[in-house]
Protein backbone atom coordinates (compact mmCIF):
# COMPACT_ATOMS: atom_id res chain seq x y z
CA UNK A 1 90.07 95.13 109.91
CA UNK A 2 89.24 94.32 106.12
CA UNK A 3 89.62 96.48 103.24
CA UNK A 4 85.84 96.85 102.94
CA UNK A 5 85.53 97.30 106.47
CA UNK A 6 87.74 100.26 106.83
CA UNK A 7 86.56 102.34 103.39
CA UNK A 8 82.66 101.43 104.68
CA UNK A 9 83.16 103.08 107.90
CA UNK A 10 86.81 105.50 108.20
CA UNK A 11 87.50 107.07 104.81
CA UNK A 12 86.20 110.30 103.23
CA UNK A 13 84.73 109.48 100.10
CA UNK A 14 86.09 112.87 98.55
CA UNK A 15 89.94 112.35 99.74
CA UNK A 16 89.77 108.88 98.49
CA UNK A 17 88.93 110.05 95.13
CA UNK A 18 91.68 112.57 95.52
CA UNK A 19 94.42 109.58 96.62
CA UNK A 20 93.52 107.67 93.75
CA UNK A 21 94.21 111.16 91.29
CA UNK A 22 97.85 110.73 92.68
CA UNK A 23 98.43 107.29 92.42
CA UNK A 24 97.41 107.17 88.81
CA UNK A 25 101.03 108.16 87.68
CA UNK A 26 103.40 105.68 87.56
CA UNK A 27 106.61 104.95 85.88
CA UNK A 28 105.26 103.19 82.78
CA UNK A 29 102.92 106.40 82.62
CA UNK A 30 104.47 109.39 84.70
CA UNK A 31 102.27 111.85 82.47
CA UNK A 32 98.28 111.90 82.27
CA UNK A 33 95.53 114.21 80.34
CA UNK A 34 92.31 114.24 81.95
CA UNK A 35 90.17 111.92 80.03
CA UNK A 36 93.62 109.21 80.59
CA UNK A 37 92.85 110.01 84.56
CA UNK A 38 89.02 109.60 84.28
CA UNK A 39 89.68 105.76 82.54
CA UNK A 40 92.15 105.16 85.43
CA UNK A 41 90.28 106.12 88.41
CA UNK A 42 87.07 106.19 87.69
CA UNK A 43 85.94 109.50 88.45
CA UNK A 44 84.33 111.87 85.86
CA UNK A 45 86.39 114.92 83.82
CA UNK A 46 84.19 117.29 85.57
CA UNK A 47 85.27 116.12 89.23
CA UNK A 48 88.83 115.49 87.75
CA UNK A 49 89.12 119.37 86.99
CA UNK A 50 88.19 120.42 90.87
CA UNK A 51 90.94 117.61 91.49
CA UNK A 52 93.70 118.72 89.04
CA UNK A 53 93.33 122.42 89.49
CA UNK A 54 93.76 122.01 93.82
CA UNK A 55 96.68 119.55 93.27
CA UNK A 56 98.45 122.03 90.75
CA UNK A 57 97.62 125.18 92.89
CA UNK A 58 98.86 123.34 96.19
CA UNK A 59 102.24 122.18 94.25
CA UNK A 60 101.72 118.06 93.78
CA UNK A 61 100.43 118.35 90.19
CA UNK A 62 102.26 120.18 87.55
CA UNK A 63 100.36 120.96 84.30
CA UNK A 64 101.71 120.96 81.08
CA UNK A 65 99.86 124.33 79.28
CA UNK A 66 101.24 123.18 75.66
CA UNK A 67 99.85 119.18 75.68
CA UNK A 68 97.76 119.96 78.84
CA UNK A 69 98.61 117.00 80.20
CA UNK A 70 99.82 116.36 84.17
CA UNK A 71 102.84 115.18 86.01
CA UNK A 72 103.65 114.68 90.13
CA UNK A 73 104.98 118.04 91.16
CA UNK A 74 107.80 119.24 93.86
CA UNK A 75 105.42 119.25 96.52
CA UNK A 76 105.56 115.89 96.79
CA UNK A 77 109.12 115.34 96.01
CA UNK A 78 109.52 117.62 99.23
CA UNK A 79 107.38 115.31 101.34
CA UNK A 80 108.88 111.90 99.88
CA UNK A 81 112.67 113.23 101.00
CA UNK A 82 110.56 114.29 104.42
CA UNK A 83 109.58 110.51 104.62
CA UNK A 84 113.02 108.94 103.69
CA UNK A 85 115.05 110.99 106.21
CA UNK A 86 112.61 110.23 108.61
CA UNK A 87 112.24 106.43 107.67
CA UNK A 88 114.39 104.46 110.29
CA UNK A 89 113.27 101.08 107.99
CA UNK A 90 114.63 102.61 105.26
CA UNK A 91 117.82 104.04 106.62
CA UNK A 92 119.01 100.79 108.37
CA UNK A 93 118.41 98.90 105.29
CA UNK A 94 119.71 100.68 102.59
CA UNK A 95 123.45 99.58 103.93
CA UNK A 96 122.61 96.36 104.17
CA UNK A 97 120.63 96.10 100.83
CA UNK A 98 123.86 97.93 99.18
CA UNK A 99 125.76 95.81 100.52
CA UNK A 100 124.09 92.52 99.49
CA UNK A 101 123.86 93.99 95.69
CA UNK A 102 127.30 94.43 95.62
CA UNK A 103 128.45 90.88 96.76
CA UNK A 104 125.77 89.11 94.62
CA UNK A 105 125.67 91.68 91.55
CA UNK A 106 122.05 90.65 91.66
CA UNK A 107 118.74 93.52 92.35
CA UNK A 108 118.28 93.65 95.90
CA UNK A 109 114.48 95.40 96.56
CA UNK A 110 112.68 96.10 99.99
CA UNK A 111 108.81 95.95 99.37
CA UNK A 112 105.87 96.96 102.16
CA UNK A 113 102.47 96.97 101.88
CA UNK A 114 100.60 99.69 100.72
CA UNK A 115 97.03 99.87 100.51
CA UNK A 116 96.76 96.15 100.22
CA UNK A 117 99.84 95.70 97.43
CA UNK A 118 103.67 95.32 97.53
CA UNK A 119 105.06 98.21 97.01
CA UNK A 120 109.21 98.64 96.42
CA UNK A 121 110.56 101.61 98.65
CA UNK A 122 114.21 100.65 98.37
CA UNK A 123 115.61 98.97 95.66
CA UNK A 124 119.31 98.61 94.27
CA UNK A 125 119.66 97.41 90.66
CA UNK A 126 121.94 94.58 89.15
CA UNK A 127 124.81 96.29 87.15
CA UNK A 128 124.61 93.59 84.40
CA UNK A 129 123.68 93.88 81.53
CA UNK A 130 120.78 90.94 81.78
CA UNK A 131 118.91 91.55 85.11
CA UNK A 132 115.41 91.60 86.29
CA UNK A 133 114.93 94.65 87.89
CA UNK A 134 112.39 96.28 90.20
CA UNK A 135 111.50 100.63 90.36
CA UNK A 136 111.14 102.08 93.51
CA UNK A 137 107.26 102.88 93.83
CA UNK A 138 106.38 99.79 91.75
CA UNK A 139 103.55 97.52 92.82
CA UNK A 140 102.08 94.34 92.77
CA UNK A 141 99.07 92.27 94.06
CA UNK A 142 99.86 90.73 97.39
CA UNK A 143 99.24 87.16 95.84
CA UNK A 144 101.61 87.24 93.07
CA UNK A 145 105.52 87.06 93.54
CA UNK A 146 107.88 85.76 96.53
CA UNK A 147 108.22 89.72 97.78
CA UNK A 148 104.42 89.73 97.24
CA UNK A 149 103.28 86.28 99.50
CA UNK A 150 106.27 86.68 101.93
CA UNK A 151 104.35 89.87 102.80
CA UNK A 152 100.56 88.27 102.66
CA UNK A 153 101.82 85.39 104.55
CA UNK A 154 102.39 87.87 108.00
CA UNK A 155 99.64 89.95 107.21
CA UNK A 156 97.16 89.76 110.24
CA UNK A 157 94.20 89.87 108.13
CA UNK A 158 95.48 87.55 105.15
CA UNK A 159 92.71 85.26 105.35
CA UNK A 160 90.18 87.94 104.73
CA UNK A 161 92.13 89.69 101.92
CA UNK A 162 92.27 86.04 100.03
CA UNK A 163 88.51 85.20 100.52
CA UNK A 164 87.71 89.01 99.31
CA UNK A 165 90.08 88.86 96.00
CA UNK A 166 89.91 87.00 92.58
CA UNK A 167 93.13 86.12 91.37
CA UNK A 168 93.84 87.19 88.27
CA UNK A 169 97.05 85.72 85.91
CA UNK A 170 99.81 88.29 85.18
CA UNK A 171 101.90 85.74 83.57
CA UNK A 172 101.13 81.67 82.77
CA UNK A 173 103.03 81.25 86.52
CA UNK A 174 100.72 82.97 88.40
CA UNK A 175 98.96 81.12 91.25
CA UNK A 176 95.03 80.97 90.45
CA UNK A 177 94.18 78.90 92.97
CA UNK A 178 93.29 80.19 96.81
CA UNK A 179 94.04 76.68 98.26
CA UNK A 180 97.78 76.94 96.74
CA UNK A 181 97.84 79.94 97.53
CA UNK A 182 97.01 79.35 101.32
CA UNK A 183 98.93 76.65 101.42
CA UNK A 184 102.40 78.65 100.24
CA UNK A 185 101.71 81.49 102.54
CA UNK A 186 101.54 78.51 105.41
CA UNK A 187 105.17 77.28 104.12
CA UNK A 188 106.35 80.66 103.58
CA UNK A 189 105.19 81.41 107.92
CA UNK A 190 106.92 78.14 108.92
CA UNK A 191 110.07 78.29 106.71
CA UNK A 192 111.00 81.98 106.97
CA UNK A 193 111.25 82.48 103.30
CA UNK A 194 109.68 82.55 100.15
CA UNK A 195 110.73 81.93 96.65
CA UNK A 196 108.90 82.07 93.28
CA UNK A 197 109.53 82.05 88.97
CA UNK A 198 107.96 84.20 86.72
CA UNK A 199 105.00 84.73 88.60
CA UNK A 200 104.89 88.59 88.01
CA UNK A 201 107.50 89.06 85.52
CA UNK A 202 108.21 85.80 83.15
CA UNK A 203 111.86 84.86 83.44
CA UNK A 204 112.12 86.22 86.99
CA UNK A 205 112.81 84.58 90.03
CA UNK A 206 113.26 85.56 93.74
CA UNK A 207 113.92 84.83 97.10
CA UNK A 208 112.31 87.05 99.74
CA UNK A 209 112.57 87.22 104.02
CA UNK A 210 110.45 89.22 106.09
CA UNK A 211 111.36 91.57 108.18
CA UNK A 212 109.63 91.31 111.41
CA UNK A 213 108.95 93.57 114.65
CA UNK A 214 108.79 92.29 118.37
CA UNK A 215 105.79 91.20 117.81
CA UNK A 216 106.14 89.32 115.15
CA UNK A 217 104.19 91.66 112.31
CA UNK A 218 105.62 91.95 109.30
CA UNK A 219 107.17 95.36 108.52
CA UNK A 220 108.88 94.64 104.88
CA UNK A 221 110.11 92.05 102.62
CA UNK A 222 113.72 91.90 101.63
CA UNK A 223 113.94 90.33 98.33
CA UNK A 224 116.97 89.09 95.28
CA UNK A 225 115.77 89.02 91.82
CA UNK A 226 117.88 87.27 89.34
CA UNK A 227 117.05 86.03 85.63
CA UNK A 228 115.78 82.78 85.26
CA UNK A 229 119.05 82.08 83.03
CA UNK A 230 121.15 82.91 85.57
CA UNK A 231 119.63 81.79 88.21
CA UNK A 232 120.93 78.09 88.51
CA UNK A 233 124.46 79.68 88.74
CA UNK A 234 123.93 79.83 92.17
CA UNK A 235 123.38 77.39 95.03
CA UNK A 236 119.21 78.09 96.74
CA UNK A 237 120.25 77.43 99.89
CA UNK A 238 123.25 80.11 99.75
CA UNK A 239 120.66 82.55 98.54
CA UNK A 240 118.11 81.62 100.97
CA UNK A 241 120.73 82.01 103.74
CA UNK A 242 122.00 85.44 102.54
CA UNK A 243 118.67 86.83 102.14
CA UNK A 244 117.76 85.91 105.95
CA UNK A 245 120.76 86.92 107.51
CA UNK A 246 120.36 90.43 105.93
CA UNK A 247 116.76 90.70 107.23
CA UNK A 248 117.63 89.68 110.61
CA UNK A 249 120.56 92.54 110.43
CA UNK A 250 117.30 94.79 109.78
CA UNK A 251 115.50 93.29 112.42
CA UNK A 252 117.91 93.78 115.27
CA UNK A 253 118.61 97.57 114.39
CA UNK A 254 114.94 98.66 114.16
């Protein structure tokens, strides 16, 4: 089922205006004042107060009285430890991601799909002092970005999602045309891997494998990110062989 499909028909106009309150914040902007919220979502101050007021009574917004402006609350800090414990993806992986960020020295990041984007849930950072790094709740368009396509290029309705979407350039590298972009996801399904440069973030490249259920659907992508400039100082095909290997090791425990 599309996008437009499912909000048409399944979602509650009122909760989805709601959602979109909470995934305003992010970590480039973890507080918001009202009017900042109207520009992001869309929805007018008056609707925003009804909003804000609920979320900071119920515990997942917390209100600043002196600048008035909001931040996530507890509530939901409670719930994301809730999912984590519970996540048996995220549990069997975060060995295996550990232990490929220690032996490389390079960010490591495990990336699903969340309301048609990549999102990170599981990331470890590269302890040098130059490294391209990736925050746990950041996201992405599905089209831009090796963690990004290796995800699109299992996603049952990816034909659909490309015909809906325009694609817009983050950075000079970013793939603006739907045939290429078809074309990759077809390489990425046959090879088992995907690999970009500075699609999303100039001077950053990656290698990404998907991790795969029984029957075949894509679950996550497991993905290294390493600066351009040091990115030569390794051998492809030693990276591209690492970064399978740990996804199957995902794969086999789920």
């Amino acid at each position: 089922m599309d996008k437009e499909t499912f909000e048409k028909n399944y979602t509650i106009s009122s909760l989805h205006k709601a959602i979109k309150v909470l995934k305003a914040f992010s970590n480039d902007e973890p507080s918001l004042s009202l009017t900042e919220l109207s520009k992001k979502t869309g929805i007018s101050v008056s609707s925003l107060q009804r909003f804000v007021a609920t979320f900071v009574y119920e515990g997942f917004l917390i209100k600043n009285e002196k600048t008035k402006r909001y931040q996530l609350g507890y509530s939901l800090l409670y719930l994301g430890n809730l999912v984590k414990q519970e996540s048996n993806l995220i549990a069997i992986s975060e060995p295996i991601l550990k232990k490929l960020n220690v032996e490389l020295g390079e960010s490591i990041s495990l990336n699903v799909i969340d309301a048609y984007e990549r999102r990170c849930i599981l990331n470890y950072d590269s302890p040098q002092a130059l490294s391209s790094r990736m925050l746990v709740g950041d996201t992405a368009p599905l089209y831009a970005g090796a963690s990004s396509k290796t995800l699109l290029a299992f996603m049952p309705d990816r034909d659909k999602y490309i015909e809906s979407i325009d694609l817009n350039p983050i950075t000079e590298y970013t793939i603006l045309s739907k045939e290429t972009l078809r074309q990759q996801i077809k390489e990425i399904r046959m090879n088992g891997f995907g690999k970009s440069k500075s699609e999303r973030v100039k001077g950053a490249c990656s290698v990404t494998a998907p991790v795969l259920n029984d029957s075949r659907s894509i679950m996550a992508s497991l993905t290294i990110v390493i600066p351009e400039a040091r990115y030569n100082d390794y051998e492809e095909e030693d990276l591209i062989i690492k970064i399978k290997e740990a996804a199957l090791q995902i794969e086999k425990q789920l």
